[in-house]
Coordinates of C-alpha atoms and ligand atoms in Angstrom, one line a residue:
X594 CA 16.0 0.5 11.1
X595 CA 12.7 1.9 9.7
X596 CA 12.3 -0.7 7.6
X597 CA 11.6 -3.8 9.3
X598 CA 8.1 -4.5 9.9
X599 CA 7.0 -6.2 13.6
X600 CA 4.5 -8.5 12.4
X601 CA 5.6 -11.9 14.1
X602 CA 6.6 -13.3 10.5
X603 CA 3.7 -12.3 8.8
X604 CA 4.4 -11.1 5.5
X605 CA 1.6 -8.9 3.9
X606 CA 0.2 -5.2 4.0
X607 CA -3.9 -4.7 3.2
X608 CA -4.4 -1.2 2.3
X609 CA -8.4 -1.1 3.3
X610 CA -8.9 1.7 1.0
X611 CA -11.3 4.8 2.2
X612 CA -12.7 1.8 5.3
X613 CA -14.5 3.2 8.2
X614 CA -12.5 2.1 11.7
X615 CA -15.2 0.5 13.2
X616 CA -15.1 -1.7 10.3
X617 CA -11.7 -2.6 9.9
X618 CA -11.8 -3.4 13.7
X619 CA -14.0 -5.7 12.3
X620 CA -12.2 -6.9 9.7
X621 CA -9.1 -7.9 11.9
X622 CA -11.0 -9.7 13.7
X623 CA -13.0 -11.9 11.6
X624 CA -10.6 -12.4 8.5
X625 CA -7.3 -10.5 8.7
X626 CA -6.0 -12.1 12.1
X627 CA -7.1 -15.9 11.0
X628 CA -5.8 -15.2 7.6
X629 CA -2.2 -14.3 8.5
X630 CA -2.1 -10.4 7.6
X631 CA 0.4 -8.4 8.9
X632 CA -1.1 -5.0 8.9
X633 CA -3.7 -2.3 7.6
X634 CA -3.2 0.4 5.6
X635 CA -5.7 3.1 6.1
X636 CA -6.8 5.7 4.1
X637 CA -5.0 9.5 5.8
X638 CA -6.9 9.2 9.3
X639 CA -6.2 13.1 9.8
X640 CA -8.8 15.9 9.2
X641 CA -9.1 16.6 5.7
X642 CA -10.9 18.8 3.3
X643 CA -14.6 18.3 2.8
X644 CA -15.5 18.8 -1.1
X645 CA -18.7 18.4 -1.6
X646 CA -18.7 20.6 -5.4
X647 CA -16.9 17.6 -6.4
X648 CA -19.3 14.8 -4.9
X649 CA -16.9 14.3 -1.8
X650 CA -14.1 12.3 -3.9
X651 CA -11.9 9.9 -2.5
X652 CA -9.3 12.6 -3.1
X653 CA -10.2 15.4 -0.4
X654 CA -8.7 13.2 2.2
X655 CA -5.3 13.8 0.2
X656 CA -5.9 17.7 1.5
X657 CA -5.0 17.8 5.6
X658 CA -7.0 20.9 7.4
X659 CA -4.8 19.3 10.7
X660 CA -3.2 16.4 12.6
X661 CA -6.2 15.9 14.7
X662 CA -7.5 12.2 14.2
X663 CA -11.1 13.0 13.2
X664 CA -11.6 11.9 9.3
X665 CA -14.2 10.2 7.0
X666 CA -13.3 7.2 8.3
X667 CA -14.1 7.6 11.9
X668 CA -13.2 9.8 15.2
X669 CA -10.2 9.3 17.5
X670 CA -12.2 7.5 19.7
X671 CA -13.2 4.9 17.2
X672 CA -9.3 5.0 15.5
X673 CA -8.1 4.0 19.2
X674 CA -10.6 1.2 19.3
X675 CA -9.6 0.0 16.1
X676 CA -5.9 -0.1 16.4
X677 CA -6.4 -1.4 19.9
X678 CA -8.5 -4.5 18.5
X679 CA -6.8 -4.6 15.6
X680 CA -3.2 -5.3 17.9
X681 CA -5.2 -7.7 20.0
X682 CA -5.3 -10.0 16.8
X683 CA -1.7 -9.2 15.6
X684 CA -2.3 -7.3 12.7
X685 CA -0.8 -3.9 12.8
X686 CA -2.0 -0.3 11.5
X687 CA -0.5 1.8 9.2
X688 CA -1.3 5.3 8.6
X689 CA -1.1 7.2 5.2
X690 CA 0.4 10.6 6.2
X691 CA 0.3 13.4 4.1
X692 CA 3.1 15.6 5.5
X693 CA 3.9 17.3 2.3
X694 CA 1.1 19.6 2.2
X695 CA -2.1 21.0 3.4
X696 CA -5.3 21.3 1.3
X697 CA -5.1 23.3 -2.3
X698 CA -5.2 26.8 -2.7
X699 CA -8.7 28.0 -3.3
X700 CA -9.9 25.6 -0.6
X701 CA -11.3 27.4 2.5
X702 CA -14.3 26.3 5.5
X703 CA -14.2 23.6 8.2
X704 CA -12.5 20.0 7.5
X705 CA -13.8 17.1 8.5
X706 CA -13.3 17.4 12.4
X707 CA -14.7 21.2 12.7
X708 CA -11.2 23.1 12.0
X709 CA -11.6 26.4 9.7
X710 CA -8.8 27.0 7.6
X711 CA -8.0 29.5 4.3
X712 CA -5.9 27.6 1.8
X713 CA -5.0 30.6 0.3
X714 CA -3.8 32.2 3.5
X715 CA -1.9 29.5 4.2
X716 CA -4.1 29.1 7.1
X717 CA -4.4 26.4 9.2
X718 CA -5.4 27.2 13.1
X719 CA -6.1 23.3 13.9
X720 CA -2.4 22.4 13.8
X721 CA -1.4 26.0 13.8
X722 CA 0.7 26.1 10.4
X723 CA 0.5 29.9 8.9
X724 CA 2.1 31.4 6.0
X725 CA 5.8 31.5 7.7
X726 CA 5.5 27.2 7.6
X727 CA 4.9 27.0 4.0
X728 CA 8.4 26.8 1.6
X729 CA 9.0 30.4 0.6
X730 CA 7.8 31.3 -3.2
X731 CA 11.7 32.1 -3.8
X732 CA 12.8 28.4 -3.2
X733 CA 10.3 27.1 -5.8
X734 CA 12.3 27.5 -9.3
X735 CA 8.7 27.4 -11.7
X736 CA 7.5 30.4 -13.4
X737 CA 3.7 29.9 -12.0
X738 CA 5.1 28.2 -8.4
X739 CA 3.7 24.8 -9.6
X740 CA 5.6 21.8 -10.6
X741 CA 5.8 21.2 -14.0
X742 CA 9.0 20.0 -14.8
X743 CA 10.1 16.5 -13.3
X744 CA 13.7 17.0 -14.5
X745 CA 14.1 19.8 -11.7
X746 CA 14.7 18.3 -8.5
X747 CA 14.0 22.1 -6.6
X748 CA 11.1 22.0 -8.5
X749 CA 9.8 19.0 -7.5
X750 CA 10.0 19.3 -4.1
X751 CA 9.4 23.2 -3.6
X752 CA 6.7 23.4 -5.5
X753 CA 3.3 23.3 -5.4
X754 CA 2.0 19.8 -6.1
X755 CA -1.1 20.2 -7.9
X756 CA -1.8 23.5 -6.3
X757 CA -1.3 22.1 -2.9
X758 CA 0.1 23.9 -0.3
X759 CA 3.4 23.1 0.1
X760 CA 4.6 22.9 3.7
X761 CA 8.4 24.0 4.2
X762 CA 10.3 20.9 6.0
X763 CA 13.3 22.5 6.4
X764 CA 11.9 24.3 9.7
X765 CA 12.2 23.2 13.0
X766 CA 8.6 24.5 14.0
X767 CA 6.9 22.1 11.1
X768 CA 9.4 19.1 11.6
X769 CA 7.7 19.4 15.3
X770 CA 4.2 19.0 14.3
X771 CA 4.5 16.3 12.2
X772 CA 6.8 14.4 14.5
X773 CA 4.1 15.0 17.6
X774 CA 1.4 13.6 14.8
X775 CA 3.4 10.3 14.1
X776 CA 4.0 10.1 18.1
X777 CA 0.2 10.6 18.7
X778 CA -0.2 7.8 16.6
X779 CA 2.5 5.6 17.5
X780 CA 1.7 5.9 21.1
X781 CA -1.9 4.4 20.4
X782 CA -0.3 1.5 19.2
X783 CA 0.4 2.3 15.4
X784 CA 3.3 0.4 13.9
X785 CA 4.3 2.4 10.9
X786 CA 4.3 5.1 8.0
X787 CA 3.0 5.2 4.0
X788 CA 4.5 8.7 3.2
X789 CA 2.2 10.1 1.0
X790 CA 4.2 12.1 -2.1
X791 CA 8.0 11.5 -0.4
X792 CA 9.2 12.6 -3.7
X793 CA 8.1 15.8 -3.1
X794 CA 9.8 16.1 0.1
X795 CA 13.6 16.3 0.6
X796 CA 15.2 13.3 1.9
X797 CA 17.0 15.2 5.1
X798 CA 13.5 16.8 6.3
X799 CA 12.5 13.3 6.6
X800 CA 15.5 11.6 8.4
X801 CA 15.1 15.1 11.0
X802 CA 10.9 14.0 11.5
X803 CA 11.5 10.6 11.7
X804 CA 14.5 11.3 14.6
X805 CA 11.8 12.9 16.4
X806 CA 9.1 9.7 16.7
X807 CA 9.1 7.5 19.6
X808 CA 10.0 3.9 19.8
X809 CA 6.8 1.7 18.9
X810 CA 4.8 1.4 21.9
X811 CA 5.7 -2.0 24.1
X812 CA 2.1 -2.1 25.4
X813 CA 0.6 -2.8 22.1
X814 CA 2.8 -5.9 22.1
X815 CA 6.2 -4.1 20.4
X816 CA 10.1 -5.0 21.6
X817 CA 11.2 -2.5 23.3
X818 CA 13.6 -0.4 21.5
X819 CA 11.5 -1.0 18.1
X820 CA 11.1 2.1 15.7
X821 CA 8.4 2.7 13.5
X822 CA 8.4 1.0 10.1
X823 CA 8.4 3.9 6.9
X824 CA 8.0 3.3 3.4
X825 CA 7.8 6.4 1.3
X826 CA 6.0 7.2 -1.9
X827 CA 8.4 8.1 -4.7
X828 CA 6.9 7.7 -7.8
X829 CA 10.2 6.5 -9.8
X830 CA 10.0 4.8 -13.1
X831 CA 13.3 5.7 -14.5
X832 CA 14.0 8.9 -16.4
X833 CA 14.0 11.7 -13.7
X834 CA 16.7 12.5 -11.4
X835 CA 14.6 11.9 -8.1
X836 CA 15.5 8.3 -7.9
X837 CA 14.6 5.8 -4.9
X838 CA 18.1 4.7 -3.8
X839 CA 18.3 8.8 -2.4
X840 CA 15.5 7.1 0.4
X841 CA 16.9 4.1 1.5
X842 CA 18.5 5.6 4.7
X843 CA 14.9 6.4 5.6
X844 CA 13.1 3.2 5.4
X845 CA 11.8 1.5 2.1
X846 CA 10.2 2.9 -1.0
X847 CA 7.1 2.4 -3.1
X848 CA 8.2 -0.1 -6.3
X849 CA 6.1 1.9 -9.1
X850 CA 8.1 -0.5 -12.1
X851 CA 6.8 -3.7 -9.9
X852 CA 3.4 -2.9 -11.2
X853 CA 4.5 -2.6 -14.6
X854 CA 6.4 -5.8 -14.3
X855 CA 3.9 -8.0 -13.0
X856 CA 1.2 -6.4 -16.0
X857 CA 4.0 -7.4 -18.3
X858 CA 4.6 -10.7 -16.8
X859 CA 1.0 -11.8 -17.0
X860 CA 0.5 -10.6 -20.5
X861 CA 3.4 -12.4 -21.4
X862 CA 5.0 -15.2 -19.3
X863 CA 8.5 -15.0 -21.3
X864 CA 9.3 -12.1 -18.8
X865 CA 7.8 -13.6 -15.1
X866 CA 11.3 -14.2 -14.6
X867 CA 13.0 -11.0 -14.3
X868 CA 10.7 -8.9 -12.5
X869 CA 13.4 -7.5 -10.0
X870 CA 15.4 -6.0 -12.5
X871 CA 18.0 -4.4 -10.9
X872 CA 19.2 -2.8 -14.0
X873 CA 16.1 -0.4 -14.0
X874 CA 16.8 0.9 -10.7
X875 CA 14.8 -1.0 -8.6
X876 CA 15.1 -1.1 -5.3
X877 CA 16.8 -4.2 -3.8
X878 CA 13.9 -6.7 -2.1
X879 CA 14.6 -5.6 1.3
X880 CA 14.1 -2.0 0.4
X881 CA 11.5 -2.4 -1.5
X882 CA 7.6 -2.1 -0.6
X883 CA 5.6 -4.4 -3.6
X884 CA 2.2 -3.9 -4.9
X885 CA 0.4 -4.9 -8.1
X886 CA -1.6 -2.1 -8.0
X887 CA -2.1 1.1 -5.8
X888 CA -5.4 3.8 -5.3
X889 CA -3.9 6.2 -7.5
X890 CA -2.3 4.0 -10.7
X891 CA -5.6 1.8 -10.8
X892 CA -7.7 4.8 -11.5
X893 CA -5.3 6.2 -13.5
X894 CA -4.1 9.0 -11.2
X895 CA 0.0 9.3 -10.0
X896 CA 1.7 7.7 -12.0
X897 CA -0.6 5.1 -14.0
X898 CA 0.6 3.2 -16.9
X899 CA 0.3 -0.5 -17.6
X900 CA -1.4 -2.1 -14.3
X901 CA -3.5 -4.9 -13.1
X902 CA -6.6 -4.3 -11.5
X903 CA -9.7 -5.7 -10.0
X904 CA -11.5 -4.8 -13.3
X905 CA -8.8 -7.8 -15.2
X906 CA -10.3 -10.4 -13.1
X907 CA -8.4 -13.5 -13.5
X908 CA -5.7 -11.6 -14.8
X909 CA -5.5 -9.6 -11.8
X910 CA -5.3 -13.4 -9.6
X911 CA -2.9 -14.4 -11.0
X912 CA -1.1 -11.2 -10.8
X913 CA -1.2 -10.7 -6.9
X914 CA -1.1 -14.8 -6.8
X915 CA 2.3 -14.7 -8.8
X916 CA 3.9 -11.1 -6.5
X917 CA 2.7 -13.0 -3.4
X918 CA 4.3 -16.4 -4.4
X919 CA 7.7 -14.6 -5.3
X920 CA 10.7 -13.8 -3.2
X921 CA 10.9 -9.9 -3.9
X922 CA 9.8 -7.4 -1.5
X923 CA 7.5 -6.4 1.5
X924 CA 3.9 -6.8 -0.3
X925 CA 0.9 -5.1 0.1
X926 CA -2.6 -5.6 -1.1
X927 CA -4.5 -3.2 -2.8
X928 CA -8.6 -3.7 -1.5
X929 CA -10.8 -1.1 -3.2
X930 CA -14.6 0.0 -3.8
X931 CA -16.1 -0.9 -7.7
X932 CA -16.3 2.8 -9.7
X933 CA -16.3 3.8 -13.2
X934 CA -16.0 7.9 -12.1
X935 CA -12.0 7.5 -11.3
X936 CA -13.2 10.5 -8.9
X937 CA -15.8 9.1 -6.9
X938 CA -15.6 8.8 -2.9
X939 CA -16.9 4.8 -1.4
X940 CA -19.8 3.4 -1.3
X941 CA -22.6 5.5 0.1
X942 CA -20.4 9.0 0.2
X943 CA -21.9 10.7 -2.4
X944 CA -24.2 12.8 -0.4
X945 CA -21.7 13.5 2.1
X946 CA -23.0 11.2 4.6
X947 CA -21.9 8.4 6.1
X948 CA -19.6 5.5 4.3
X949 CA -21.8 2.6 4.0
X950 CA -19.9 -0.7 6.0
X951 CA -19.2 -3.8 3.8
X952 CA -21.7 -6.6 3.5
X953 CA -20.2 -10.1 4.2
X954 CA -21.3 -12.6 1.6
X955 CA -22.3 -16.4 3.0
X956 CA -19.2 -16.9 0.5
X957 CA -17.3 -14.9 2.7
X958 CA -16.9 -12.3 -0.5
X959 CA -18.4 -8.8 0.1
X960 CA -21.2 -7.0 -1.1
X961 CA -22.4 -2.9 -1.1
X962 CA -20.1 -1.9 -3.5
X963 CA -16.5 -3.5 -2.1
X964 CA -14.7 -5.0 -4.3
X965 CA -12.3 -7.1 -1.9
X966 CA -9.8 -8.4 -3.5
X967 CA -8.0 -9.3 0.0
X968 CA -10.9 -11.7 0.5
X969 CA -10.7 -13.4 -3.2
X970 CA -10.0 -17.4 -2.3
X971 CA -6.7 -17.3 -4.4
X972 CA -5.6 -14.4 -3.0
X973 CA -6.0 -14.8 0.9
X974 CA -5.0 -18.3 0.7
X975 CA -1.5 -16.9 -1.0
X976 CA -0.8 -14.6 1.8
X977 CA -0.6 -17.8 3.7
X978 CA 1.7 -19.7 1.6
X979 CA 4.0 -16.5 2.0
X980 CA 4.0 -16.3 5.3
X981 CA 5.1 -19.9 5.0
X982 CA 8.0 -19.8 3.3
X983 CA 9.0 -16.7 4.2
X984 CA 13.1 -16.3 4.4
X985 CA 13.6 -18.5 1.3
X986 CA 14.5 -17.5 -2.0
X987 CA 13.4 -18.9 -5.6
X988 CA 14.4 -22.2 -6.8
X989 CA 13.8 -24.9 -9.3
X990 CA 12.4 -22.4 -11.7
X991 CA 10.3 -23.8 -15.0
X992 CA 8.4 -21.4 -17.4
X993 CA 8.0 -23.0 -20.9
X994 CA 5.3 -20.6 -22.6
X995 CA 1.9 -20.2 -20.8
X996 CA 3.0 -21.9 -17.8
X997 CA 5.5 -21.3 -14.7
X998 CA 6.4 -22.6 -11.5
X999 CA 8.8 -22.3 -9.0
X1000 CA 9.8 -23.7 -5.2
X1001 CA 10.4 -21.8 -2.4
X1002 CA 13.5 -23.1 -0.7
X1003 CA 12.6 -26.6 0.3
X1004 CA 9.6 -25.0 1.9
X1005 CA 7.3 -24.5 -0.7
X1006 CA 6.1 -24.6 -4.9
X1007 CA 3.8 -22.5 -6.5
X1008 CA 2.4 -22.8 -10.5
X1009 CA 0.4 -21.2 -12.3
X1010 CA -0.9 -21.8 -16.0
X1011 CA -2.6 -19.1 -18.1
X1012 CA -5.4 -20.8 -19.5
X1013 CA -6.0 -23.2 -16.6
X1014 CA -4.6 -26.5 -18.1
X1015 CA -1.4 -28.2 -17.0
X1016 CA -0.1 -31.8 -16.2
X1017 CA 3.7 -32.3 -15.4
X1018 CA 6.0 -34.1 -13.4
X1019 CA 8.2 -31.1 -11.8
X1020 CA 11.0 -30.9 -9.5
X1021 CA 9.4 -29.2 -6.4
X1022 CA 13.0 -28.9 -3.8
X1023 CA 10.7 -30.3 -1.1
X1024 CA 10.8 -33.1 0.8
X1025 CA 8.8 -36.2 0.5
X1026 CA 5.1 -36.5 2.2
X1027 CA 2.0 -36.0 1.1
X1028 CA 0.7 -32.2 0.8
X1029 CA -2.6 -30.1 0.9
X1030 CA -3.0 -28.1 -2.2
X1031 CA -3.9 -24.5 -0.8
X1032 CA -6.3 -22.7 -3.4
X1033 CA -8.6 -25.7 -3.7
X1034 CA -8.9 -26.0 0.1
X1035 CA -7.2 -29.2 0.6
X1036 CA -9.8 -31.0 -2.0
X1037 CA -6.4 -31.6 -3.6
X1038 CA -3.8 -33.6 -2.5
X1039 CA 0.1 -33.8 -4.0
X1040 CA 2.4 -36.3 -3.4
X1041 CA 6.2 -35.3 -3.6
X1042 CA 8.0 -38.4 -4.1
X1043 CA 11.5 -39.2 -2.5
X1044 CA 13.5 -37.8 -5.2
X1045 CA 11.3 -34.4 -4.7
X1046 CA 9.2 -34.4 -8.3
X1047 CA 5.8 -34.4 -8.4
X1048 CA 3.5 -34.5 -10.6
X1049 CA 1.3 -30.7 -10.8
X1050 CA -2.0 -30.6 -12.3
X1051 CA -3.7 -27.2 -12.5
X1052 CA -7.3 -27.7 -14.0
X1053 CA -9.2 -24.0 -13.2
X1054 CA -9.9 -21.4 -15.8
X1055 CA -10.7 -18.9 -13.3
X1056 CA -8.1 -19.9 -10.7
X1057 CA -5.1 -21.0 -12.5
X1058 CA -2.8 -21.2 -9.7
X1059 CA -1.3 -24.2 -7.6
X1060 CA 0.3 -23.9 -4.1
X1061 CA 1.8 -26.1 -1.6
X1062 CA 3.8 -26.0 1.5
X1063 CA 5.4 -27.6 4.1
X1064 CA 4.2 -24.9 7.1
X1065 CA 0.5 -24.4 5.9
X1066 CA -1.3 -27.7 6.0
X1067 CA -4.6 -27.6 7.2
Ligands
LAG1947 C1 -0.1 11.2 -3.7 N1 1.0 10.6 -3.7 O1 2.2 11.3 -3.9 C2 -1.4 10.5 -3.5 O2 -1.2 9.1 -3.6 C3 -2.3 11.0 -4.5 O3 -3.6 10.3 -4.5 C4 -2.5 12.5 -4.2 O4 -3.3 13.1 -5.2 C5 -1.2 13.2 -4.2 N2 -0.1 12.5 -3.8 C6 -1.3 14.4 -3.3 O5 -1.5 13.9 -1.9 C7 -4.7 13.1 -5.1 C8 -5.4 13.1 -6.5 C9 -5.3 14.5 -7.0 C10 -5.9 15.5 -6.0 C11 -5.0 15.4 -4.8 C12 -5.5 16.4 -3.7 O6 -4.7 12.2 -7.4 O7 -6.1 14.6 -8.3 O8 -5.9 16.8 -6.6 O9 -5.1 14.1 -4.2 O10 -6.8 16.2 -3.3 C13 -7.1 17.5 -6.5 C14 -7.6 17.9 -7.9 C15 -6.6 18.9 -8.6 C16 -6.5 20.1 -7.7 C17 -6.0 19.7 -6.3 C18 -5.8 20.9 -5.4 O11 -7.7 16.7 -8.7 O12 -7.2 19.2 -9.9 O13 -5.5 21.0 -8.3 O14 -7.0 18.8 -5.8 O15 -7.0 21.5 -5.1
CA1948 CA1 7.4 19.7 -1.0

């Protein structure tokens, strides 16, 4: 199915928002690999629009000029090396594609690989697409051939999107291309799919594209027989008739109300303990893809609303700390670049040059304007406690005001206290020994007595979270 990641167990997506290749090759290598990732998300590798009237925002890369792999982030050349190194050290890529459209109208000149193209021509010579693949004006419902009503599902997806050009999935021709884009990359070794705006596509175009992509390549280490792993965007918080469960048969879907849920949560621990609520249309844990926050929603683009991010600090610790900890989903890690403009490209893009790379703190946190949140202690050590007790479900659950805590099967136990200050004897559903706690780096120890309770102390303003397990000692 396309919705079972290969990742040897490991349990966690890092989207490495608007990274260069080279340095994400580096990234695997030095943290991602040891720390138990399971893949990258990159930012669209393709060749994309080059805006410099707006100060070359992160955005432009959401406007394709072509499938070739030649982007902010890096040339093919340097994309192949990454995925290549990036295999070596089991963690997989994952491309954004942006199959819905090409760039805006009103966009015209070279992308970022050298292509021309005339957005208002529909032309684009580096794929070739011309006006015949873009969805004819009379299948788009809205007066001005925008979208602007949500409630119309013909609307929505034969539209134009912003005042993107909207390509026409229904033919053969462009069904082609995009397939021969996702087998370029899947030959190199990539392992899967975020489907940029999959709300705005129909579901059938997809299941035709995705019928055309090659099984994942065995020499980057795949089974044989493996397909490529899909999770699409649809933006579905209840209300509109585009609803997640119409993707399921496609591979898994982007949980918007997770983000909502866990800002909830946090604010108020009373609700930490329905945040699957199935009753709101969520998508059941093995269709959905989990995040606490995304690149659009915590800049208040597609979608926002209530959500954690970087900016909430310990708040946002605890958030990621509690999704990681919990049983629902396939997770993924939002890692971004510091801004206050919610348009502004990465560090050093402003003048159209080069991204500047990361600095690695002596800390092992970053500098140069990264914000990695992937690297914050709490946070990376989590991703190892879920790899750990992955397969189990929640038990022994306990949340008396500011405080909660649940096991892990017999595997595992995870607390957390909202102003850093807890002491009580819990039953943890593991068995007896003596146990590392994670987040302090072993400087705690726990012991679980025979009966399985133990006694939790969580003494950390700015880490409030408590983690043990039986598979991640050490
Ligand atoms: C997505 N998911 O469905 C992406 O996650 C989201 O980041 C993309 O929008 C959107 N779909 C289209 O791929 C982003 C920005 C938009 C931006 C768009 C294209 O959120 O603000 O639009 O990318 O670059 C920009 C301008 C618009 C303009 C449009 C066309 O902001 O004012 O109409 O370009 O020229
Ligand atoms: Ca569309």
């Amino acid at each position: 199915g396309y919705d079972i990641p290969y990742c040897d167990g490991r349990q966690t997506i890092v989207h490495l928002f608007e990274w260069k290749w080279t340095d994400i090759a580096d990234e695997c290598e030095r943290f991602l690999g040891p720390a138990g990732f399971c893949a990258v998300q990159l930012s669209p590798p393709n060749e994309h629009a080059v805006i410099g009237e707006d100060g070359f925002p992160w955005w432009q890369r959401y406007q394709p000029v072509s499938y070739k792999l030649d982007s902010r982030s890096g040339t093919r050349e340097q994309f192949i090396d990454m995925v290549q190194r990036c295999n070596a050290v089991q963690v997989r890529i994952i491309i954004d594609a942006v199959v819905n459209h090409m760039t805006g109208l009103g966009r015209s000149g070279q992308g970022s690989g050298g292509s021309n193209f005339n957005g208002d021509n529909l032309d684009f010579p580096g794929v070739p697409f011309s006006s015949s693949d873009f969805t004819p004006r009379d299948m788009c419902p809205s007066e001005n051939g925008q979208i602007n009503n949500y409630g119309n599902v013909e609307e929505v997806r034969n539209c134009y999107l912003v005042g993107l050009t909207d390509l026409y999935g229904a033919s053969d021709y462009v069904r082609q291309k995009v397939a021969d884009f996702f087998n370029d990359a899947i030959d190199i070794g990539v392992m899967g799919f975020r489907v940029d705006a999959a709300k705005h596509m129909w579901p059938a175009d997809l299941e035709a594209i995705e019928g055309k992509t090659h099984d994942l390549n065995t020499a980057a280490g795949f089974p044989s027989g493996a397909r490529p792993f899909f999770y699409h965007e649809v933006i579905d918080q209840g209300g509109e008739p585009i609803t997640v469960d119409e993707y399921f048969g496609v591979g898994r879907t982007t949980e918007f109300r997770f983000c909502k849920k866990i800002a909830w949560g946090i604010n108020d621990f009373g609700q930490l303990g329905s945040i699957y609520d199935p009753g709101w249309g969520m998508a059941p844990s093995d269709k959905a893809l989990v995040f606490v926050d995304n690149h659009d929603n915590q800049r208040g683009h597609g979608g926002a609303g209530d959500v954690l991010t970087y900016k909430a600090g310990r708040d946002y610790t605890m958030g990621v700390s509690f999704a990681l900890a919990h049983d629902y989903g396939f997770m993924r890690i939002m890692s971004s670049y510091y801004f206050d403009n919610t348009d502004a490209g990465p560090p050093g893009s402003s003048n159209g040059g080069n991204t500047d790379s990361p600095i690695i703190n002596g800390d092992g946190s970053c500098g140069g304007g990264w914000v990695c949140e992937h690297r914050w202690n709490a946070i990376s050590k989590m991703v190892g406690f879920r790899n750990a007790v992955a397969g189990t479900n929640i038990a022994n659950w306990y949340q008396v005001g500011d405080n909660v805590a649940f096991s892990r099967g017999d595997k595992g136990f995870f607390a957390m206290s909202k102003y850093g200050d807890f002491d009580m004897t819990l039953q943890t559903g593991m068995p007896a020994g003596s146990y590392c706690e994670l987040i302090s780096g072993c400087a705690n120890m726990v012991t679980v007595n025979g009966d399985g309770t133990a006694q939790i102390s969580i003494h950390n303003y700015e880490e409030p979270v408590f983690a043990i397990c039986v598979a991640c000692d050490g």
